[in-house]
Amino acid sequence: MSANDPEGTIMNDIGTEPRSTDPARFAAGRFSEQSVQRSTGETIGAALALMALVIGIPAILLVLSGPPPLPTGAPSMRDFAKELSFDDLLAVLVGVVWLAWAYFVICVVVEAAAARRGGVARSLPLAGPVQTAARLLVGAVLLTGLIAGPAQAASGPSTSSSPVAAAATEVTPAPVTPDVSEPVAVSDSATKAADQMVGSKVYVVKAPKDGYHDNLWDIAENHLGDGRRYTEIFELNKDRIQHDGQTVDLARLIQPGWEFVMPDDATGVPVIQATPVAPVTPAAPVDTPTSSADAVDHATDVAGVESTPWWAGAGLLAAGIVGSLALRRRRRLGRDPEDDALDVESDLRIAATHARSGWVDQVLRRLARECREQGIEPPPAYGATVDDDSIELLLSPAVPQAAEGWTAIDGGRRWRCERTDHESVEHGTVPYPALVSLGVDTEGRDVMLDLEAAGGVISISGDPAMASQVATSIAVQAATSPWTDQLRVISSGIPASIGEIGDARITVVDDLNDDLDRIEEQIVGLRQDVLTGRMSRRGFVPSTVLVLGESPEAELAVRLGALAGAARQAFSIVVAGEHRASRWRLTVDEHGILSAPSLELTLHASRIGPAQLEAVAELFTATLEVGEPDTGQRVTIAAPQRTHDDADWSTAPRRVGVLGPIGVDGAGDLTPDRTDVATEMVVYLAMHPEGVHPNVLGGIVWPRGVTPDVRDAGISRARAWLGTDAEGNHNLRSDADGRLSLAPSVVCDWDVARNLLLESRRASSAGDEADLLRRGLGMVRGEPFAKLPEGRFGWIVRDGLPRAMVNVIADAALRLCALLGDDPGGVASAAEAGLRINPGNQELWRELIRARSASSGVAGVRLTLDEMGVALYGIALDAETEALVDELMPDTGTLATSG
């Protein structure tokens, strides 16, 4: 196919041979009896050493010198003046040994207790090497059953303790993605280690949660059925270099993101498949006789075998999901989603390219307006490429004369629009509502195709599972992308939960025959001049896409093929599988690679698997369901470790803001890309004032992986950026164990708000309580964690911070409304403060309606209803809200918030 022939075959079949997944290729690294004996000998030696120090030393002292020399009374001045005898000196030395032994025992007890909790012990005063020795010895016997057996019961359950939950989540190891500002070489040994994991079951260590750390005993208990089999995991991985440059050591905690090859009989752990991550070389141009199979084979050879996350090519898909979900939560917060769903949301937040998504929407709407004003038809685009600087429309036939704001290049086969810093906000028609992203190419561009331009069936062949995931991605994009609001989706052969995603654009059907009967009757209208129709005064031509997650049966395939048109039409068909009548044929291999030789592109496909689809559906479902029933009790506020108030906030030289757009006030200057990294570090430390180990912080800030040198350089920059306090000490500090924390002089608005609101609950009078509530609400500038940089802050979802903030602030606003019942202006201000952070709270809207009715009458109610209609668009009103509106405006009828 040429650029002038969009109805030709865009992609050919890919014929690659899968890499061997024979477990025998890992035999060299498997568990052996000899290795068990070595490990057992080491742990027995450590246990004997610990017993010798804890029991042997006091036994020897008792034999040689008797009981410890305990004082029988307070010494007198004469005793201090008396000359010491040899016996006295010997007694002092014996006493010192007894004290040293006692302190060592205390260190052992502290370290053992921390091990049972799955955490890290705090440094004891003056312990130094004594506590280090205790930690090493305790760590060496940590998993022998002497300590770890009880620890498994004493600690919280592993986040992957449920085999069902683990099996429902597609786990892929996080590849190293260094900070672009720090060049990092990938060693041959790391590449070889990654190759050895292909075909093996691999467990990825979870991030710590609520003080619980993953450990080898629990991993063995949950996935091998016996915690004592931890030695097998250790032997398989003890010489493997992890992505942060470290290796597993029984004396230390394992770190988040580490990847452990598991025995073959492990349950609930996925097998790792080979998936390229490095940029791939584009296939040959269309006029060169090179097959797509050759292109993908070459791409795989270049890329190696490290695995990429499922969302590697799904930036626009993720942006649509996260944006649509945020809009739903603004209208109704709902209940807490399941943990697995929050993990997927965290991944989506990291992957989402919101700036590109918003820009595509604005550019398309502006193009429609410009074409309408100039009296011309939108160009016949069959696809587009989008990066951070420009968007190019791929046209057939060519249109040499470009619309205003666009530049025609390549003889009019492409129109380019350069991005500006001040993009206008556009509304109205989108000329290409069926434009969807297939994935990301080797230059980091989203490659998009307009499904309408195919005029019929688009097939996705190759690996059946991957083909279904690509088709599912297309359906979900159509349900969530901002520019696809005129597109309706009919889904078949995809899990029914897809119907819960988005704003009811997806219809799930089991039997397509009935829907095809209806579509066949309407197909003439769907074949009208689509682009011209969208430029009419109505500006609306509905578009429908039918997405099949599996190959149709023969009779159905024939009927689908008959629905094809001669050119662009407002009805599109996407089939995961072969179809003889395909106008466009896409092919995806088992690694998620789409190849398009005719476009000189090889793509990381945009895809979403069944487990992720179920998780996304759970996120949307949770917004529509009510959590635990209201017992009439106030929302619980977790007391912050730091007791700052609003006076501290107003005078603090360094301030961290999260109750609105995030920011760090008072810091120095950094380039924008490095400022984002430093800001995330400081905000995370502000949310975790107890201190964080650099390994944990590195896993949080670089969730795709980071080397120790890049991590440490980032921490050093953040430390210099945050500066020093009045005494000259760093505001970003390290303790004796290397744990990072912020200086007490750094103030966070969330801490201030919580302290004031907690103090209000202890107030002795209603007036004092109302004053403290006002001051606490005064810290709120908007929705929590607003204006986050792309690809960052995924951890806030797992920590549950935005939801906690919304609940606490809304509770305080409602309490202040109750205290100020006779003051309409005060009630209105309190309700408005709560609605800034929780615009979907209908209880706060009712307080605002009452207050404005009391102060401004019907006009105030109408104003509030207009604002509420925008905030609650698409959400049904509570019965209490409708009753209040009927009471205050009986002639208006029922207020509608959906359209």
Coordinates of N, CA, C and O in Angstrom, one line a residue, residues 694-752:
P694 N 16.5 4.7 50.9 CA 16.7 5.1 49.5 C 16.2 4.1 48.5 O 15.8 4.4 47.4
N695 N 16.4 2.8 48.8 CA 15.9 1.8 47.9 C 14.4 1.9 47.6 O 13.9 1.7 46.5
V696 N 13.7 2.1 48.7 CA 12.2 2.2 48.6 C 11.9 3.5 47.8 O 11.0 3.5 46.9
L697 N 12.5 4.6 48.2 CA 12.3 5.8 47.5 C 12.6 5.7 46.0 O 11.8 6.2 45.1
G698 N 13.7 5.0 45.6 CA 14.0 4.8 44.2 C 12.9 4.0 43.5 O 12.6 4.3 42.4
G699 N 12.4 3.0 44.2 CA 11.3 2.2 43.6 C 10.0 3.0 43.4 O 9.3 2.7 42.5
I700 N 9.8 4.0 44.3 CA 8.6 4.8 44.2 C 8.8 5.8 43.0 O 7.9 6.0 42.2
V701 N 9.9 6.5 43.0 CA 10.1 7.6 42.1 C 10.4 7.1 40.7 O 10.0 7.7 39.7
W702 N 11.0 5.9 40.6 CA 11.3 5.3 39.3 C 10.7 3.9 39.3 O 11.4 2.9 39.4
P703 N 9.4 3.8 39.1 CA 8.7 2.5 39.2 C 9.1 1.6 38.1 O 8.9 0.4 38.3
R704 N 9.7 2.1 37.0 CA 10.1 1.2 35.9 C 11.5 0.6 36.2 O 12.0 -0.2 35.4
G705 N 12.2 1.1 37.2 CA 13.5 0.6 37.5 C 14.5 1.8 37.5 O 14.4 2.7 36.7
V706 N 15.6 1.7 38.3 CA 16.6 2.7 38.3 C 17.9 2.1 38.9 O 17.8 1.2 39.7
T707 N 19.0 2.5 38.4 CA 20.3 2.0 38.9 C 20.7 2.9 40.2 O 20.3 4.0 40.3
P708 N 21.5 2.3 41.1 CA 21.8 3.1 42.3 C 22.5 4.4 42.1 O 22.2 5.4 42.8
D709 N 23.3 4.5 41.0 CA 24.0 5.8 40.8 C 23.0 6.9 40.4 O 23.1 8.0 40.8
V710 N 22.0 6.5 39.5 CA 21.0 7.5 39.1 C 20.2 7.9 40.3 O 19.8 9.1 40.5
R711 N 19.8 6.9 41.1 CA 18.9 7.2 42.2 C 19.7 8.1 43.2 O 19.1 9.1 43.6
D712 N 20.9 7.8 43.5 CA 21.7 8.6 44.5 C 21.9 10.0 43.9 O 21.9 11.0 44.7
A713 N 22.1 10.1 42.6 CA 22.3 11.5 42.0 C 21.0 12.3 42.1 O 21.1 13.5 42.4
G714 N 19.9 11.6 41.9 CA 18.6 12.3 42.1 C 18.4 12.8 43.5 O 17.9 13.9 43.7
I715 N 18.7 12.0 44.5 CA 18.6 12.3 45.9 C 19.5 13.5 46.2 O 19.1 14.5 46.9
S716 N 20.7 13.5 45.7 CA 21.7 14.6 46.0 C 21.1 15.9 45.4 O 21.3 16.9 46.0
R717 N 20.6 15.8 44.2 CA 20.0 17.0 43.6 C 18.9 17.6 44.4 O 18.7 18.8 44.6
A718 N 18.0 16.7 44.9 CA 16.8 17.1 45.7 C 17.3 17.7 47.0 O 16.7 18.7 47.5
R719 N 18.4 17.1 47.6 CA 18.9 17.7 48.8 C 19.4 19.1 48.6 O 19.2 20.0 49.4
A720 N 20.2 19.3 47.6 CA 20.7 20.6 47.3 C 19.6 21.6 46.9 O 19.6 22.7 47.3
W721 N 18.6 21.1 46.2 CA 17.5 21.9 45.8 C 16.7 22.4 47.0 O 16.2 23.6 47.1
L722 N 16.5 21.5 48.0 CA 15.7 21.9 49.2 C 16.5 22.7 50.2 O 15.9 23.4 51.0
G723 N 17.8 22.7 50.1 CA 18.6 23.6 50.9 C 18.8 23.2 52.3 O 18.5 22.0 52.7
T724 N 19.1 24.2 53.2 CA 19.4 23.9 54.6 C 18.5 24.8 55.4 O 17.9 25.7 55.0
D725 N 18.4 24.4 56.7 CA 17.6 25.1 57.7 C 18.4 26.3 58.3 O 19.5 26.5 57.9
A726 N 17.8 26.9 59.3 CA 18.5 28.1 59.9 C 19.8 27.7 60.6 O 20.7 28.5 60.7
E727 N 19.9 26.4 61.0 CA 21.2 26.0 61.7 C 22.2 25.4 60.7 O 23.3 25.0 61.0
G728 N 21.9 25.5 59.4 CA 22.8 25.0 58.4 C 22.7 23.5 58.1 O 23.5 23.0 57.3
N729 N 21.7 22.8 58.7 CA 21.5 21.4 58.4 C 20.6 21.2 57.2 O 19.7 22.0 56.9
H730 N 20.9 20.1 56.5 CA 20.1 19.8 55.3 C 18.6 19.6 55.6 O 18.3 19.0 56.6
N731 N 17.8 20.2 54.8 CA 16.3 19.9 54.9 C 15.9 18.5 54.5 O 14.8 18.1 54.9
L732 N 16.7 17.9 53.7 CA 16.5 16.5 53.3 C 17.7 15.7 54.0 O 18.8 15.8 53.6
R733 N 17.3 14.9 55.0 CA 18.3 14.3 55.9 C 18.4 12.8 55.8 O 17.4 12.2 55.3
S734 N 19.5 12.3 56.2 CA 19.7 10.8 56.3 C 20.1 10.5 57.8 O 20.9 11.2 58.4
D735 N 19.4 9.4 58.3 CA 19.8 9.0 59.7 C 20.9 8.0 59.6 O 21.5 7.7 58.5
A736 N 21.3 7.4 60.7 CA 22.4 6.5 60.8 C 22.2 5.3 59.9 O 23.2 4.7 59.4
D737 N 21.0 4.9 59.7 CA 20.7 3.7 58.8 C 20.5 4.1 57.4 O 20.2 3.3 56.5
G738 N 20.7 5.4 57.1 CA 20.5 5.9 55.7 C 19.1 6.2 55.3 O 18.8 6.6 54.1
R739 N 18.1 6.1 56.2 CA 16.8 6.5 55.9 C 16.6 8.0 55.7 O 17.1 8.8 56.5
L740 N 15.8 8.3 54.7 CA 15.7 9.7 54.3 C 14.4 10.3 55.0 O 13.4 9.7 55.1
S741 N 14.5 11.6 55.4 CA 13.3 12.3 55.9 C 13.5 13.8 55.8 O 14.6 14.2 55.4
L742 N 12.4 14.5 56.0 CA 12.5 16.0 55.9 C 12.7 16.6 57.3 O 12.3 16.0 58.3
A743 N 13.4 17.7 57.3 CA 13.6 18.4 58.6 C 12.3 18.9 59.1 O 11.3 19.1 58.4
P744 N 12.2 19.0 60.5 CA 11.0 19.5 61.1 C 10.5 20.8 60.6 O 9.3 21.2 60.7
S745 N 11.4 21.6 60.1 CA 11.0 23.0 59.7 C 10.3 23.0 58.3 O 9.8 24.0 57.9
V746 N 10.3 21.9 57.6 CA 9.5 21.7 56.4 C 8.1 21.4 56.7 O 7.8 20.4 57.4
V747 N 7.2 22.3 56.3 CA 5.7 22.2 56.7 C 4.9 21.7 55.5 O 5.1 22.2 54.4
C748 N 4.0 20.8 55.7 CA 3.1 20.3 54.7 C 1.6 20.7 55.0 O 1.2 20.6 56.2
D749 N 0.9 21.2 54.0 CA -0.5 21.7 54.3 C -1.4 20.6 54.7 O -2.3 20.9 55.5
W750 N -1.2 19.3 54.3 CA -2.1 18.3 54.8 C -1.9 18.0 56.3 O -2.8 17.8 57.0
D751 N -0.6 18.1 56.8 CA -0.4 18.0 58.2 C -1.1 19.2 59.0 O -1.7 19.0 60.0
V752 N -1.0 20.4 58.4 CA -1.6 21.5 59.1 C -3.1 21.4 59.2 O -3.7 21.6 60.2

